[in-house]
């Protein structure tokens, strides 16, 4: 199915309204997984024409996505990746963990962006970052689409390495740590690995391993998680 290619229209709008010179697109992968980190990529592309076929990483075949990620890493002006570990997700909650990973990615760029286009509905970054949220930004914005592909390929490779090194029974290479029948069966038989998120509700349905579930106790983290949207849009 053909998709409308992403454009620079949001970035041009931000530049015109705010005077921003450097605009980064930010996207995450791994938010709904049971295992592995949540990974965020920040990409700066300027206003150049995007490589052919660029769109939301979920709409691209794995083979094409891998090839496109390699092309994008040379094409973008700059990119950086940030992770929040399963332990950090358990301790902080997903909203705060996303912010942690995104800040790590943004601070990894060679120059601090003047503004950020954040995929999705909620601004989990907040002050002092100048943020514009864009629903389906990974389909409509070139910089966000580039970040989406790079983040997805990088995290998938990491999960594949975990399977190859030690955790073949969980099929991380195929499911990337997300729920799947094979993943669930391995969890029920073998229990969670050190890479599983132990505060998540899937453990409630596994009596044998329920005692391992962690409860988040940080009031600040709980407030961030329940609050949903942090900071501001413009």
PDB file of C-alpha atoms in Angstrom:
ATOM      1  CA  UNK A   1       0.000   0.000   0.000  1.00  0.00           C
ATOM      2  CA  UNK A   2       1.500   3.384  -0.977  1.00  0.00           C
ATOM      3  CA  UNK A   3       1.891   6.029   1.707  1.00  0.00           C
ATOM      4  CA  UNK A   4       2.110   9.786   1.389  1.00  0.00           C
ATOM      5  CA  UNK A   5       5.806  10.609   1.857  1.00  0.00           C
ATOM      6  CA  UNK A   6       6.831  12.726   4.846  1.00  0.00           C
ATOM      7  CA  UNK A   7       7.690  16.384   4.348  1.00  0.00           C
ATOM      8  CA  UNK A   8       9.440  19.275   6.070  1.00  0.00           C
ATOM      9  CA  UNK A   9       6.204  21.257   6.511  1.00  0.00           C
ATOM     10  CA  UNK A  10       6.152  21.059  10.325  1.00  0.00           C
ATOM     11  CA  UNK A  11       9.809  21.951  10.532  1.00  0.00           C
ATOM     12  CA  UNK A  12       9.307  24.911   8.186  1.00  0.00           C
ATOM     13  CA  UNK A  13       6.406  26.092  10.345  1.00  0.00           C
ATOM     14  CA  UNK A  14       8.491  25.871  13.514  1.00  0.00           C
ATOM     15  CA  UNK A  15      11.343  27.775  11.888  1.00  0.00           C
ATOM     16  CA  UNK A  16       8.993  30.503  10.643  1.00  0.00           C
ATOM     17  CA  UNK A  17       7.144  30.935  13.951  1.00  0.00           C
ATOM     18  CA  UNK A  18      10.013  30.617  16.419  1.00  0.00           C
ATOM     19  CA  UNK A  19      13.134  31.431  14.448  1.00  0.00           C
ATOM     20  CA  UNK A  20      14.614  28.036  15.309  1.00  0.00           C
ATOM     21  CA  UNK A  21      17.591  27.084  13.160  1.00  0.00           C
ATOM     22  CA  UNK A  22      18.208  23.516  14.328  1.00  0.00           C
ATOM     23  CA  UNK A  23      15.131  21.288  14.623  1.00  0.00           C
ATOM     24  CA  UNK A  24      15.399  17.664  15.750  1.00  0.00           C
ATOM     25  CA  UNK A  25      12.882  14.924  15.101  1.00  0.00           C
ATOM     26  CA  UNK A  26      12.442  12.508  18.004  1.00  0.00           C
ATOM     27  CA  UNK A  27      10.809   9.078  18.090  1.00  0.00           C
ATOM     28  CA  UNK A  28      10.832   6.097  20.417  1.00  0.00           C
ATOM     29  CA  UNK A  29      10.598   2.338  20.098  1.00  0.00           C
ATOM     30  CA  UNK A  30       9.988  -0.303  22.751  1.00  0.00           C
ATOM     31  CA  UNK A  31       7.334   1.451  24.804  1.00  0.00           C
ATOM     32  CA  UNK A  32       4.968  -1.557  24.847  1.00  0.00           C
ATOM     33  CA  UNK A  33       7.557  -4.327  25.090  1.00  0.00           C
ATOM     34  CA  UNK A  34       7.813  -6.697  28.053  1.00  0.00           C
ATOM     35  CA  UNK A  35      11.597  -6.861  27.775  1.00  0.00           C
ATOM     36  CA  UNK A  36      14.462  -4.657  26.697  1.00  0.00           C
ATOM     37  CA  UNK A  37      15.051  -0.918  26.902  1.00  0.00           C
ATOM     38  CA  UNK A  38      12.951   1.873  25.522  1.00  0.00           C
ATOM     39  CA  UNK A  39      15.076   3.492  22.829  1.00  0.00           C
ATOM     40  CA  UNK A  40      14.805   7.060  21.542  1.00  0.00           C
ATOM     41  CA  UNK A  41      16.490   8.555  18.489  1.00  0.00           C
ATOM     42  CA  UNK A  42      16.954  12.269  17.866  1.00  0.00           C
ATOM     43  CA  UNK A  43      17.689  13.147  14.229  1.00  0.00           C
ATOM     44  CA  UNK A  44      18.518  16.448  12.533  1.00  0.00           C
ATOM     45  CA  UNK A  45      18.017  16.433   8.782  1.00  0.00           C
ATOM     46  CA  UNK A  46      17.914  20.035   7.636  1.00  0.00           C
ATOM     47  CA  UNK A  47      15.579  20.644   4.706  1.00  0.00           C
ATOM     48  CA  UNK A  48      17.061  18.234   2.169  1.00  0.00           C
ATOM     49  CA  UNK A  49      15.027  15.771   0.113  1.00  0.00           C
ATOM     50  CA  UNK A  50      14.544  12.506   2.022  1.00  0.00           C
ATOM     51  CA  UNK A  51      15.746   9.129   0.748  1.00  0.00           C
ATOM     52  CA  UNK A  52      13.158   7.238  -1.293  1.00  0.00           C
ATOM     53  CA  UNK A  53      10.725   5.135   0.720  1.00  0.00           C
ATOM     54  CA  UNK A  54      11.186   6.921   4.037  1.00  0.00           C
ATOM     55  CA  UNK A  55       8.151   6.633   6.320  1.00  0.00           C
ATOM     56  CA  UNK A  56       7.169   5.272   9.726  1.00  0.00           C
ATOM     57  CA  UNK A  57       9.459   2.309  10.501  1.00  0.00           C
ATOM     58  CA  UNK A  58       6.470   0.066  11.258  1.00  0.00           C
ATOM     59  CA  UNK A  59       5.313   0.406   7.646  1.00  0.00           C
ATOM     60  CA  UNK A  60       8.607  -0.801   6.148  1.00  0.00           C
ATOM     61  CA  UNK A  61       9.679  -4.437   5.764  1.00  0.00           C
ATOM     62  CA  UNK A  62      12.551  -5.510   8.043  1.00  0.00           C
ATOM     63  CA  UNK A  63      14.945  -5.986   5.124  1.00  0.00           C
ATOM     64  CA  UNK A  64      14.190  -2.576   3.626  1.00  0.00           C
ATOM     65  CA  UNK A  65      14.217  -0.949   7.067  1.00  0.00           C
ATOM     66  CA  UNK A  66      17.731  -2.212   7.782  1.00  0.00           C
ATOM     67  CA  UNK A  67      19.029  -0.970   4.446  1.00  0.00           C
ATOM     68  CA  UNK A  68      17.278   2.378   4.884  1.00  0.00           C
ATOM     69  CA  UNK A  69      18.702   2.855   8.394  1.00  0.00           C
ATOM     70  CA  UNK A  70      22.228   2.429   7.028  1.00  0.00           C
ATOM     71  CA  UNK A  71      21.474   4.987   4.313  1.00  0.00           C
ATOM     72  CA  UNK A  72      19.946   7.413   6.798  1.00  0.00           C
ATOM     73  CA  UNK A  73      22.910   7.308   9.148  1.00  0.00           C
ATOM     74  CA  UNK A  74      25.028   8.776   6.351  1.00  0.00           C
ATOM     75  CA  UNK A  75      22.292  11.084   5.058  1.00  0.00           C
ATOM     76  CA  UNK A  76      21.145  12.880   8.222  1.00  0.00           C
ATOM     77  CA  UNK A  77      22.984  15.958   9.451  1.00  0.00           C
ATOM     78  CA  UNK A  78      23.284  14.344  12.874  1.00  0.00           C
ATOM     79  CA  UNK A  79      21.617  11.695  15.020  1.00  0.00           C
ATOM     80  CA  UNK A  80      22.017  10.256  18.486  1.00  0.00           C
ATOM     81  CA  UNK A  81      20.358   7.464  20.449  1.00  0.00           C
ATOM     82  CA  UNK A  82      19.359   7.191  24.077  1.00  0.00           C
ATOM     83  CA  UNK A  83      18.074   4.245  26.094  1.00  0.00           C
ATOM     84  CA  UNK A  84      16.274   3.788  29.384  1.00  0.00           C
ATOM     85  CA  UNK A  85      16.904   0.338  30.829  1.00  0.00           C
ATOM     86  CA  UNK A  86      14.272  -2.064  32.174  1.00  0.00           C
ATOM     87  CA  UNK A  87      15.481  -1.211  35.679  1.00  0.00           C
ATOM     88  CA  UNK A  88      14.944   2.494  35.014  1.00  0.00           C
ATOM     89  CA  UNK A  89      11.509   1.816  33.555  1.00  0.00           C
ATOM     90  CA  UNK A  90      10.575  -0.180  36.666  1.00  0.00           C
ATOM     91  CA  UNK A  91      11.875   2.534  38.984  1.00  0.00           C
ATOM     92  CA  UNK A  92      10.546   5.602  37.185  1.00  0.00           C
ATOM     93  CA  UNK A  93       7.547   4.518  35.103  1.00  0.00           C
ATOM     94  CA  UNK A  94       7.332   4.780  31.349  1.00  0.00           C
ATOM     95  CA  UNK A  95       6.721   8.531  31.003  1.00  0.00           C
ATOM     96  CA  UNK A  96       9.765   9.468  33.066  1.00  0.00           C
ATOM     97  CA  UNK A  97      11.847   6.723  31.423  1.00  0.00           C
ATOM     98  CA  UNK A  98      10.928   8.055  27.985  1.00  0.00           C
ATOM     99  CA  UNK A  99      12.038  11.515  29.031  1.00  0.00           C
ATOM    100  CA  UNK A 100      15.319  10.106  30.352  1.00  0.00           C
ATOM    101  CA  UNK A 101      16.023   8.278  27.090  1.00  0.00           C
ATOM    102  CA  UNK A 102      15.020  11.286  24.967  1.00  0.00           C
ATOM    103  CA  UNK A 103      17.210  13.683  26.936  1.00  0.00           C
ATOM    104  CA  UNK A 104      20.132  11.275  26.559  1.00  0.00           C
ATOM    105  CA  UNK A 105      19.560  11.221  22.801  1.00  0.00           C
ATOM    106  CA  UNK A 106      19.203  14.997  22.490  1.00  0.00           C
ATOM    107  CA  UNK A 107      22.283  15.630  24.609  1.00  0.00           C
ATOM    108  CA  UNK A 108      24.171  13.188  22.391  1.00  0.00           C
ATOM    109  CA  UNK A 109      23.732  15.446  19.361  1.00  0.00           C
ATOM    110  CA  UNK A 110      26.783  17.571  18.497  1.00  0.00           C
ATOM    111  CA  UNK A 111      24.681  20.768  18.760  1.00  0.00           C
ATOM    112  CA  UNK A 112      21.693  21.372  21.008  1.00  0.00           C
ATOM    113  CA  UNK A 113      18.481  21.730  18.933  1.00  0.00           C
ATOM    114  CA  UNK A 114      16.503  24.948  19.117  1.00  0.00           C
ATOM    115  CA  UNK A 115      13.259  22.954  18.842  1.00  0.00           C
ATOM    116  CA  UNK A 116      12.058  19.358  18.863  1.00  0.00           C
ATOM    117  CA  UNK A 117       9.340  17.624  16.856  1.00  0.00           C
ATOM    118  CA  UNK A 118       8.091  14.804  19.066  1.00  0.00           C
ATOM    119  CA  UNK A 119       6.094  11.938  17.619  1.00  0.00           C
ATOM    120  CA  UNK A 120       2.763  11.335  19.309  1.00  0.00           C
ATOM    121  CA  UNK A 121       0.150  13.146  21.336  1.00  0.00           C
ATOM    122  CA  UNK A 122       1.946  13.777  24.640  1.00  0.00           C
ATOM    123  CA  UNK A 123       4.957  15.914  25.399  1.00  0.00           C
ATOM    124  CA  UNK A 124       6.994  13.692  27.700  1.00  0.00           C
ATOM    125  CA  UNK A 125      10.019  15.997  27.345  1.00  0.00           C
ATOM    126  CA  UNK A 126       8.765  19.298  28.721  1.00  0.00           C
ATOM    127  CA  UNK A 127      10.818  22.319  29.789  1.00  0.00           C
ATOM    128  CA  UNK A 128      13.425  23.488  28.934  1.00  0.00           C
ATOM    129  CA  UNK A 129      12.983  21.831  25.522  1.00  0.00           C
ATOM    130  CA  UNK A 130      10.868  23.646  22.934  1.00  0.00           C
ATOM    131  CA  UNK A 131       8.548  20.863  21.807  1.00  0.00           C
ATOM    132  CA  UNK A 132       5.881  20.441  19.179  1.00  0.00           C
ATOM    133  CA  UNK A 133       4.000  17.152  19.331  1.00  0.00           C
ATOM    134  CA  UNK A 134       2.714  15.693  16.065  1.00  0.00           C
ATOM    135  CA  UNK A 135       0.367  12.711  15.951  1.00  0.00           C
ATOM    136  CA  UNK A 136       1.759  10.235  13.414  1.00  0.00           C
ATOM    137  CA  UNK A 137       4.788  12.450  13.049  1.00  0.00           C
ATOM    138  CA  UNK A 138       6.760   9.370  12.028  1.00  0.00           C
ATOM    139  CA  UNK A 139       4.649   9.315   8.856  1.00  0.00           C
ATOM    140  CA  UNK A 140       4.377  13.035   8.156  1.00  0.00           C
ATOM    141  CA  UNK A 141       7.698  14.595   9.275  1.00  0.00           C
ATOM    142  CA  UNK A 142      10.979  13.668   7.612  1.00  0.00           C
ATOM    143  CA  UNK A 143      13.173  14.112  10.694  1.00  0.00           C
ATOM    144  CA  UNK A 144      10.809  12.071  12.881  1.00  0.00           C
ATOM    145  CA  UNK A 145      10.529   9.328  10.256  1.00  0.00           C
ATOM    146  CA  UNK A 146      14.322   9.134  10.073  1.00  0.00           C
ATOM    147  CA  UNK A 147      14.517   8.882  13.865  1.00  0.00           C
ATOM    148  CA  UNK A 148      11.835   6.170  13.805  1.00  0.00           C
ATOM    149  CA  UNK A 149      13.760   3.967  11.378  1.00  0.00           C
ATOM    150  CA  UNK A 150      17.150   4.384  13.061  1.00  0.00           C
ATOM    151  CA  UNK A 151      15.725   3.692  16.534  1.00  0.00           C
ATOM    152  CA  UNK A 152      13.772   0.628  15.409  1.00  0.00           C
ATOM    153  CA  UNK A 153      16.693  -0.996  13.617  1.00  0.00           C
ATOM    154  CA  UNK A 154      19.074  -0.315  16.473  1.00  0.00           C
ATOM    155  CA  UNK A 155      16.771  -1.724  19.154  1.00  0.00           C
ATOM    156  CA  UNK A 156      15.804  -4.758  17.051  1.00  0.00           C
ATOM    157  CA  UNK A 157      19.505  -5.531  16.582  1.00  0.00           C
ATOM    158  CA  UNK A 158      20.080  -5.276  20.326  1.00  0.00           C
ATOM    159  CA  UNK A 159      17.234  -7.684  21.072  1.00  0.00           C
ATOM    160  CA  UNK A 160      18.537 -10.082  18.418  1.00  0.00           C
ATOM    161  CA  UNK A 161      21.932 -10.042  20.116  1.00  0.00           C
ATOM    162  CA  UNK A 162      20.315 -10.980  23.436  1.00  0.00           C
ATOM    163  CA  UNK A 163      18.635 -13.972  21.785  1.00  0.00           C
ATOM    164  CA  UNK A 164      21.854 -15.106  20.108  1.00  0.00           C
ATOM    165  CA  UNK A 165      23.962 -14.732  23.234  1.00  0.00           C
ATOM    166  CA  UNK A 166      21.780 -16.419  25.830  1.00  0.00           C
ATOM    167  CA  UNK A 167      18.024 -16.130  25.523  1.00  0.00           C
ATOM    168  CA  UNK A 168      17.029 -18.169  22.460  1.00  0.00           C
ATOM    169  CA  UNK A 169      13.890 -19.546  24.161  1.00  0.00           C
ATOM    170  CA  UNK A 170      12.319 -16.071  24.290  1.00  0.00           C
ATOM    171  CA  UNK A 171      12.711 -15.431  20.527  1.00  0.00           C
ATOM    172  CA  UNK A 172      13.724 -11.816  21.088  1.00  0.00           C
ATOM    173  CA  UNK A 173      15.038 -11.645  17.533  1.00  0.00           C
ATOM    174  CA  UNK A 174      11.527 -12.178  16.199  1.00  0.00           C
ATOM    175  CA  UNK A 175       9.417 -10.367  18.794  1.00  0.00           C
ATOM    176  CA  UNK A 176      11.874  -7.646  19.946  1.00  0.00           C
ATOM    177  CA  UNK A 177      10.708  -8.192  23.527  1.00  0.00           C
ATOM    178  CA  UNK A 178       7.030  -7.593  22.713  1.00  0.00           C
ATOM    179  CA  UNK A 179       4.292 -10.074  23.706  1.00  0.00           C
ATOM    180  CA  UNK A 180       4.109 -13.157  21.485  1.00  0.00           C
ATOM    181  CA  UNK A 181       3.035 -16.786  22.088  1.00  0.00           C
ATOM    182  CA  UNK A 182       6.660 -17.989  22.140  1.00  0.00           C
ATOM    183  CA  UNK A 183       7.721 -15.180  24.453  1.00  0.00           C
ATOM    184  CA  UNK A 184       4.841 -15.830  26.837  1.00  0.00           C
ATOM    185  CA  UNK A 185       5.468 -19.602  26.894  1.00  0.00           C
ATOM    186  CA  UNK A 186       9.152 -19.057  27.706  1.00  0.00           C
ATOM    187  CA  UNK A 187       8.266 -16.628  30.472  1.00  0.00           C
ATOM    188  CA  UNK A 188       5.807 -19.062  32.043  1.00  0.00           C
ATOM    189  CA  UNK A 189       8.340 -21.895  31.970  1.00  0.00           C
ATOM    190  CA  UNK A 190      11.641 -20.128  32.627  1.00  0.00           C
ATOM    191  CA  UNK A 191      10.626 -16.859  34.272  1.00  0.00           C
ATOM    192  CA  UNK A 192      11.806 -13.341  33.450  1.00  0.00           C
ATOM    193  CA  UNK A 193      15.351 -12.558  32.375  1.00  0.00           C
ATOM    194  CA  UNK A 194      17.411  -9.638  33.713  1.00  0.00           C
ATOM    195  CA  UNK A 195      16.132  -7.734  30.679  1.00  0.00           C
ATOM    196  CA  UNK A 196      12.437  -7.996  31.536  1.00  0.00           C
ATOM    197  CA  UNK A 197      10.376  -5.187  33.026  1.00  0.00           C
ATOM    198  CA  UNK A 198       9.317  -6.476  36.412  1.00  0.00           C
ATOM    199  CA  UNK A 199       6.772  -3.776  37.301  1.00  0.00           C
ATOM    200  CA  UNK A 200       4.495  -4.723  34.409  1.00  0.00           C
ATOM    201  CA  UNK A 201       1.163  -6.450  34.774  1.00  0.00           C
ATOM    202  CA  UNK A 202       1.994  -9.517  32.658  1.00  0.00           C
ATOM    203  CA  UNK A 203       3.503 -11.038  35.824  1.00  0.00           C
ATOM    204  CA  UNK A 204       0.084 -10.930  37.496  1.00  0.00           C
ATOM    205  CA  UNK A 205      -1.037 -13.724  35.165  1.00  0.00           C
ATOM    206  CA  UNK A 206       1.976 -15.911  35.991  1.00  0.00           C
ATOM    207  CA  UNK A 207       1.526 -17.259  39.532  1.00  0.00           C
ATOM    208  CA  UNK A 208       4.881 -19.003  39.506  1.00  0.00           C
ATOM    209  CA  UNK A 209       6.739 -15.718  39.002  1.00  0.00           C
ATOM    210  CA  UNK A 210       4.348 -13.191  40.517  1.00  0.00           C
ATOM    211  CA  UNK A 211       6.556 -12.801  43.584  1.00  0.00           C
ATOM    212  CA  UNK A 212       9.186 -11.138  41.396  1.00  0.00           C
ATOM    213  CA  UNK A 213       6.951  -8.214  40.506  1.00  0.00           C
ATOM    214  CA  UNK A 214       8.323  -4.830  41.499  1.00  0.00           C
ATOM    215  CA  UNK A 215       6.197  -1.980  42.800  1.00  0.00           C
ATOM    216  CA  UNK A 216       7.179   1.537  41.895  1.00  0.00           C
ATOM    217  CA  UNK A 217       7.433   3.627  45.046  1.00  0.00           C
ATOM    218  CA  UNK A 218       8.739   6.974  43.825  1.00  0.00           C
ATOM    219  CA  UNK A 219       5.993   9.565  44.312  1.00  0.00           C
ATOM    220  CA  UNK A 220       7.621  11.863  41.756  1.00  0.00           C
ATOM    221  CA  UNK A 221       7.826   9.078  39.187  1.00  0.00           C
ATOM    222  CA  UNK A 222       4.229   8.074  39.823  1.00  0.00           C
ATOM    223  CA  UNK A 223       3.103  11.655  39.360  1.00  0.00           C
ATOM    224  CA  UNK A 224       4.985  11.930  36.075  1.00  0.00           C
ATOM    225  CA  UNK A 225       3.495   8.661  34.856  1.00  0.00           C
ATOM    226  CA  UNK A 226      -0.094   9.508  35.784  1.00  0.00           C
ATOM    227  CA  UNK A 227       0.179  13.082  34.548  1.00  0.00           C
ATOM    228  CA  UNK A 228       0.717  11.989  30.975  1.00  0.00           C
ATOM    229  CA  UNK A 229       1.614  15.319  29.372  1.00  0.00           C
ATOM    230  CA  UNK A 230       4.582  17.279  30.638  1.00  0.00           C
ATOM    231  CA  UNK A 231       5.688  20.770  29.706  1.00  0.00           C
ATOM    232  CA  UNK A 232       4.203  22.644  26.786  1.00  0.00           C
ATOM    233  CA  UNK A 233       3.482  22.713  23.072  1.00  0.00           C
ATOM    234  CA  UNK A 234       3.726  25.707  20.767  1.00  0.00           C
TER     235      UNK A 234
END
